[in-house]
Short mmCIF file of C-alpha atoms in Angstrom, two decimals:
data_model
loop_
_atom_site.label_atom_id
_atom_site.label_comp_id
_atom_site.label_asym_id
_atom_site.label_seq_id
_atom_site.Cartn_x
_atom_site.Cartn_y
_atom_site.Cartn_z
CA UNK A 73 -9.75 -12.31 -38.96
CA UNK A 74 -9.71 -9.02 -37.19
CA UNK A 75 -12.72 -9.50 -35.08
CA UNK A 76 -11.02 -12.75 -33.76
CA UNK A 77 -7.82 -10.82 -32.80
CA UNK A 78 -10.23 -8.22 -30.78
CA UNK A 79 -12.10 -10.72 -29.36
CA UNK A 80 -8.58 -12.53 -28.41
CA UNK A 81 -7.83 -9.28 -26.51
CA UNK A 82 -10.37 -8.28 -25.18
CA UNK A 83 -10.85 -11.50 -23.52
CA UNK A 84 -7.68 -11.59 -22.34
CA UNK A 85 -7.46 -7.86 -20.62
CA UNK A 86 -10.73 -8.63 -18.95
CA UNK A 87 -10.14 -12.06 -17.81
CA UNK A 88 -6.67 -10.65 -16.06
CA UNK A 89 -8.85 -7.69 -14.42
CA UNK A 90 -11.50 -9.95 -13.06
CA UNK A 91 -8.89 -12.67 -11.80
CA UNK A 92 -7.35 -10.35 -9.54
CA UNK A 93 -10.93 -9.31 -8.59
CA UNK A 94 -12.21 -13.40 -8.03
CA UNK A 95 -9.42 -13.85 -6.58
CA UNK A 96 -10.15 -11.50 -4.09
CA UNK A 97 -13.55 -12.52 -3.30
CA UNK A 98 -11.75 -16.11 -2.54
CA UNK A 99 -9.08 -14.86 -0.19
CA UNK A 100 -12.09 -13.25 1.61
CA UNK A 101 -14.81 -15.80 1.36
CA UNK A 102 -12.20 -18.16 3.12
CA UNK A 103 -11.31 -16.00 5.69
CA UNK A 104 -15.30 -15.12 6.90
CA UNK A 105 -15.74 -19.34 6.94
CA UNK A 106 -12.70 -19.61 8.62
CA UNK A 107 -12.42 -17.09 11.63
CA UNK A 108 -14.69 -17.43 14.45
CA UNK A 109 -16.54 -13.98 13.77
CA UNK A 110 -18.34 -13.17 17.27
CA UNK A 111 -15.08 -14.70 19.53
CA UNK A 112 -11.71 -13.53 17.30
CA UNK A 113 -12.90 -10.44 14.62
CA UNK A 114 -15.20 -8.94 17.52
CA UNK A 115 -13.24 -10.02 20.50
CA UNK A 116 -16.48 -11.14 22.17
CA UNK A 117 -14.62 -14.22 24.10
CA UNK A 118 -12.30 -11.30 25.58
CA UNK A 119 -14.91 -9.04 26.88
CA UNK A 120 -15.80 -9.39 30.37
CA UNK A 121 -19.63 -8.25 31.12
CA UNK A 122 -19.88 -4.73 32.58
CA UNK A 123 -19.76 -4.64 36.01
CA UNK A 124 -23.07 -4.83 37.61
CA UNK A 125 -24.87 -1.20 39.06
CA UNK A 126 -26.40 -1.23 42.51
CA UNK A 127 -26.64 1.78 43.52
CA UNK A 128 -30.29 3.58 43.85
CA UNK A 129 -31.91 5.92 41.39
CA UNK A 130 -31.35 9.79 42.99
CA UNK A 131 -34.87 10.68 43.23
CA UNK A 132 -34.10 13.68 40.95
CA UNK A 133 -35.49 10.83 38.08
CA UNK A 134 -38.55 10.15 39.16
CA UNK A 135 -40.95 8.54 36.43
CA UNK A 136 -42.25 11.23 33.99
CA UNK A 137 -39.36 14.24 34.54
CA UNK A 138 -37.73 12.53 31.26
CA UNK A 139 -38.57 11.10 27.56
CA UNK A 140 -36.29 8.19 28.55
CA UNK A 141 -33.37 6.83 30.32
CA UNK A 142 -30.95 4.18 30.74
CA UNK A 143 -28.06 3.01 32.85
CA UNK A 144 -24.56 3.08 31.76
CA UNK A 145 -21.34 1.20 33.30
CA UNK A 146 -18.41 3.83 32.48
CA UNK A 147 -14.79 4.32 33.75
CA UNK A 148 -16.40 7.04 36.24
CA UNK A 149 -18.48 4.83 37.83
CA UNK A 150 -22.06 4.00 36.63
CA UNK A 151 -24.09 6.81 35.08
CA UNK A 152 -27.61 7.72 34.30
CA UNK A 153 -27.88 8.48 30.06
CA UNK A 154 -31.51 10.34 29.84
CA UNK A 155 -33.04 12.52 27.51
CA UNK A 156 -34.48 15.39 27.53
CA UNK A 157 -35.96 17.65 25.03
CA UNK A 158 -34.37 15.98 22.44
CA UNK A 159 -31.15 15.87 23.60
CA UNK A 160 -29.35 12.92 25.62
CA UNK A 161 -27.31 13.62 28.67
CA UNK A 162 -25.18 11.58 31.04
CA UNK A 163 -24.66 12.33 35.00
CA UNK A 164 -23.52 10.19 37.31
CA UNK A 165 -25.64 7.88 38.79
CA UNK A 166 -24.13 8.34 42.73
CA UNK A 167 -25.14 12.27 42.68
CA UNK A 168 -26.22 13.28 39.28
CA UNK A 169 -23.57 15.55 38.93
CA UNK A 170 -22.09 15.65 35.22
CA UNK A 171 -18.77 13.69 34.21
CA UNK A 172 -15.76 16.00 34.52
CA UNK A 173 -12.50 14.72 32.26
CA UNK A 174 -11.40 11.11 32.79
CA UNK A 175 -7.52 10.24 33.78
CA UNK A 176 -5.59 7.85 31.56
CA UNK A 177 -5.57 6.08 35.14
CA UNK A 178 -9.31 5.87 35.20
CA UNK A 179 -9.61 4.56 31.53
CA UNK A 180 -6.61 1.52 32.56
CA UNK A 181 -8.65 0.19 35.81
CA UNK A 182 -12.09 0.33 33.55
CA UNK A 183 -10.01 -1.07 30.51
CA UNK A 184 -8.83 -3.88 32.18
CA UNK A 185 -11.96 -4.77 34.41
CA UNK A 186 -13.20 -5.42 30.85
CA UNK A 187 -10.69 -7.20 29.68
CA UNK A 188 -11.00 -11.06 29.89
CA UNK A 189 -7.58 -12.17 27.51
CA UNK A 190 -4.46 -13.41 27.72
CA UNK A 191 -2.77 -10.29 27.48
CA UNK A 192 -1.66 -6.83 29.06
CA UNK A 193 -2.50 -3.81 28.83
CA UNK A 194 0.62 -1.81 27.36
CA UNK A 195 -0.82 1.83 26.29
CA UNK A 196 -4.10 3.85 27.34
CA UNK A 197 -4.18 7.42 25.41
CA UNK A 198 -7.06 9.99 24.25
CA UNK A 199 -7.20 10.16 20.33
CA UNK A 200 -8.56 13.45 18.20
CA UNK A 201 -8.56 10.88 15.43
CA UNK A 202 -8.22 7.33 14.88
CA UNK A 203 -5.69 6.19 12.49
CA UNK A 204 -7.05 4.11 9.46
CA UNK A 205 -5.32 1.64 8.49
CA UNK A 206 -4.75 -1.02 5.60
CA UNK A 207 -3.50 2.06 3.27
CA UNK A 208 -5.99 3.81 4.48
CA UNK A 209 -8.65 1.31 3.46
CA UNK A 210 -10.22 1.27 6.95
CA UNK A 211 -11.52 3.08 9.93
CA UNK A 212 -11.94 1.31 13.03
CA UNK A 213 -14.41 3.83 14.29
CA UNK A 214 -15.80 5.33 11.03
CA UNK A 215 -14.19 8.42 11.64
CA UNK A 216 -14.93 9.01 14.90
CA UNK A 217 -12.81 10.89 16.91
CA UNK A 218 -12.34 12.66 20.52
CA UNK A 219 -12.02 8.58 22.14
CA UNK A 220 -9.91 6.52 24.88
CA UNK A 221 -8.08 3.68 23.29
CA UNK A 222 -6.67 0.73 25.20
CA UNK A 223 -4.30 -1.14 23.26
CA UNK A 224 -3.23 -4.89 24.89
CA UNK A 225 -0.07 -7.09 23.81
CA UNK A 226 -1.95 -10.56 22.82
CA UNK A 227 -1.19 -11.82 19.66
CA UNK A 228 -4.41 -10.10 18.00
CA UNK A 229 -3.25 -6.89 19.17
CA UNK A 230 -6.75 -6.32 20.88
CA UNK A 231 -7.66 -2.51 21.17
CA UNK A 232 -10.74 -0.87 23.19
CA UNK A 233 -12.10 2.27 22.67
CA UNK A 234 -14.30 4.71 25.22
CA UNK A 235 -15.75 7.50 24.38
CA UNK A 236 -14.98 11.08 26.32
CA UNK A 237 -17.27 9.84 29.62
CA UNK A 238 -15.78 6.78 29.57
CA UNK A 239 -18.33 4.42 28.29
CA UNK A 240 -17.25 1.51 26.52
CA UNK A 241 -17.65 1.83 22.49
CA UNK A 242 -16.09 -1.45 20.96
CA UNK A 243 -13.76 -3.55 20.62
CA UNK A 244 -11.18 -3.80 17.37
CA UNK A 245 -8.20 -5.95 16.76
CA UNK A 246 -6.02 -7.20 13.41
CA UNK A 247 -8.57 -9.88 12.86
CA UNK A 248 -11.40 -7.34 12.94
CA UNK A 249 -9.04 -4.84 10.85
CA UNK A 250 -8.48 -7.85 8.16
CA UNK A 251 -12.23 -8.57 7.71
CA UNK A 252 -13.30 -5.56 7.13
CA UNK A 253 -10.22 -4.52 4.47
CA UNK A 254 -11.41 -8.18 2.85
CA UNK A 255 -14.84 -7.24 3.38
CA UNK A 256 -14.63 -3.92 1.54
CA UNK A 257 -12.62 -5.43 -1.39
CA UNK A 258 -15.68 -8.39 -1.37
CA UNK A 259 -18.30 -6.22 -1.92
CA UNK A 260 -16.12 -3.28 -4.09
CA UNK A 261 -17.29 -0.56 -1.71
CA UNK A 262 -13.94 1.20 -0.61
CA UNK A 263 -15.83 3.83 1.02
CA UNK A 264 -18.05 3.14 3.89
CA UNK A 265 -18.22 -0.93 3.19
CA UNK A 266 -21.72 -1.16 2.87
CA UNK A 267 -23.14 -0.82 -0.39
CA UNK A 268 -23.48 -3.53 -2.06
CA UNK A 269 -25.28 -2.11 -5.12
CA UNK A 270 -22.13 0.18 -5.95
CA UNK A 271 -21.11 1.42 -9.53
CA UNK A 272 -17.80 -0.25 -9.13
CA UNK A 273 -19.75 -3.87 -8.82
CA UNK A 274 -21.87 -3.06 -11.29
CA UNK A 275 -19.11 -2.45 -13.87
CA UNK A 276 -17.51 -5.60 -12.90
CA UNK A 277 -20.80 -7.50 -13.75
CA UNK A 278 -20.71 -5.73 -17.36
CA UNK A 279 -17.11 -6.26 -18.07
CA UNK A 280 -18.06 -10.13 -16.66
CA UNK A 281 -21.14 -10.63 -19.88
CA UNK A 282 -18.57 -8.99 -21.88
CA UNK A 283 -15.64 -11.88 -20.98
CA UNK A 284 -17.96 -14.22 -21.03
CA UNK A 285 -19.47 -13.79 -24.59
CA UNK A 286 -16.01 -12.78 -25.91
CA UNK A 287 -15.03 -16.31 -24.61
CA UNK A 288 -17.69 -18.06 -25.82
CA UNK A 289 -17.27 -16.40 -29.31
CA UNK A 290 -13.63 -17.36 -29.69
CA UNK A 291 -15.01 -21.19 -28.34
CA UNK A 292 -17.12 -21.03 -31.53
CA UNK A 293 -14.75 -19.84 -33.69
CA UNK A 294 -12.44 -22.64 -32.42
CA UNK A 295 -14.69 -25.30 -32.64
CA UNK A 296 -15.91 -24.52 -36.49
CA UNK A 297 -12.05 -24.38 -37.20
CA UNK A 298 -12.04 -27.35 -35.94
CA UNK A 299 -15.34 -28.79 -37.15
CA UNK A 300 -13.92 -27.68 -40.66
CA UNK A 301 -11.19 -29.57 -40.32
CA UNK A 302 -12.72 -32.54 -39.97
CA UNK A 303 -14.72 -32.73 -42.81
CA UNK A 304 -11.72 -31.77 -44.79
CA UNK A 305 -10.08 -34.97 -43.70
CA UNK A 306 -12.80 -37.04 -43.91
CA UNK A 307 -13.58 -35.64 -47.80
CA UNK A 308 -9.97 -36.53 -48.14
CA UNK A 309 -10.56 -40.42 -47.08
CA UNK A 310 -13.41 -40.84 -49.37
CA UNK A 311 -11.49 -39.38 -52.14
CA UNK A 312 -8.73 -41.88 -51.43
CA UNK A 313 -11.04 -45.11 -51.03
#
């Protein structure tokens, strides 16, 4: 019957499409279970804790002169981040001066004060962009640009970045750069990774029903065939006794 041959191929063309797809979601669901997230994707067991900031407020901060402020550890030395009118600011903390450009030399001493692995640090340099990488498929910094990266030689190719003033943004390595590429094929968002309502999800959950009721259609039509059969040989044995 032609609707059985459509049915055949239908199911068939959508089961291949949403294999490749489950099997996706398995290769990731395995790696999230499996690899420490805080210690190896975010590289928290190689961070070292900013160094600690004792020098005195400069009086030019008194209470009430700003909306708020906070102290930052930087590769300048500490700084004071406050803002004012609606607008943040950093100066440094010594003589609330502002931050002139940071040295490569700067960002290495701060880079590895912060570093707490079992590697060195091999390349320091300021980026207008960040590469993506995976095909493109991700951004370490969501396209962030005008930052200090740190790249080390351990064996998960551990990478900090600063921002212009030299305060400490995050940490990324190939663990972190393999969770989110799984992450992003997980959830179908190849975009910004985060929407987990997307149109490409929600076709996959249509063309799912449709596999599924195609499948269970030809199961019917199999078993009747089948059920059909059966009586035919059992009409034959009466006929015969």
């Amino acid at each position: 019957m032609a609707w059985k041959k459509l049915a055949h191929k239908v199911h068939q063309s959508l089961a291949i499409l949403i294999f490749i797809q489950m099997l996706g979601w398995l290769i990731g669901g395995a790696y999230f279970a499996l690899v420490p997230f805080q210690s190896w994707v975010k590289s928290q067991d190689w961070l070292a804790p900013e160094p600690a900031i004792t020098t005195p407020w400069p009086s030019a901060f008194a209470p009430g002169q700003v909306d708020a402020l906070k102290l930052v550890q930087s590769a300048a030395g500490p700084l004071i981040e406050y803002r004012q009118s609606k607008q943040t600011h950093r100066v440094r903390l010594a003589d609330a001066t502002p931050v002139d450009s940071l040295s490569p030399e700067q960002i290495s001493t701060y880079a590895q004060q912060r570093y707490a692995g079992e590697g060195e640090l091999i390349s320091v340099k300021f980026l207008d962009q960040v590469p993506s990488r995976w095909l493109g498929l991700v951004d370490e910094l969501g396209q962030r640009g005008l930052v200090w990266q740190a790249q080390f030689d351990d064996h998960r190719s551990t990478r900090f970045y600063f921002d212009q003033q030299g305060v400490f943004i995050t940490a990324r390595n190939d663990y972190w750069v393999w969770f989110d590429a799984l992450w992003r094929i997980h959830i179908m968002d190849y975009g910004q990774g985060e929407d987990f309502n997307n149109p490409l999800l929600r076709i996959l959950s249509v063309l799912a029903v449709i596999l599924a009721i195609s499948g269970s259609a030809l199961a019917l039509s199999s078993l009747l065939r089948r059920v059909s059969r059966w009586k035919k040989k059992l009409a034959i044995a009466q006929k015969v006794t």
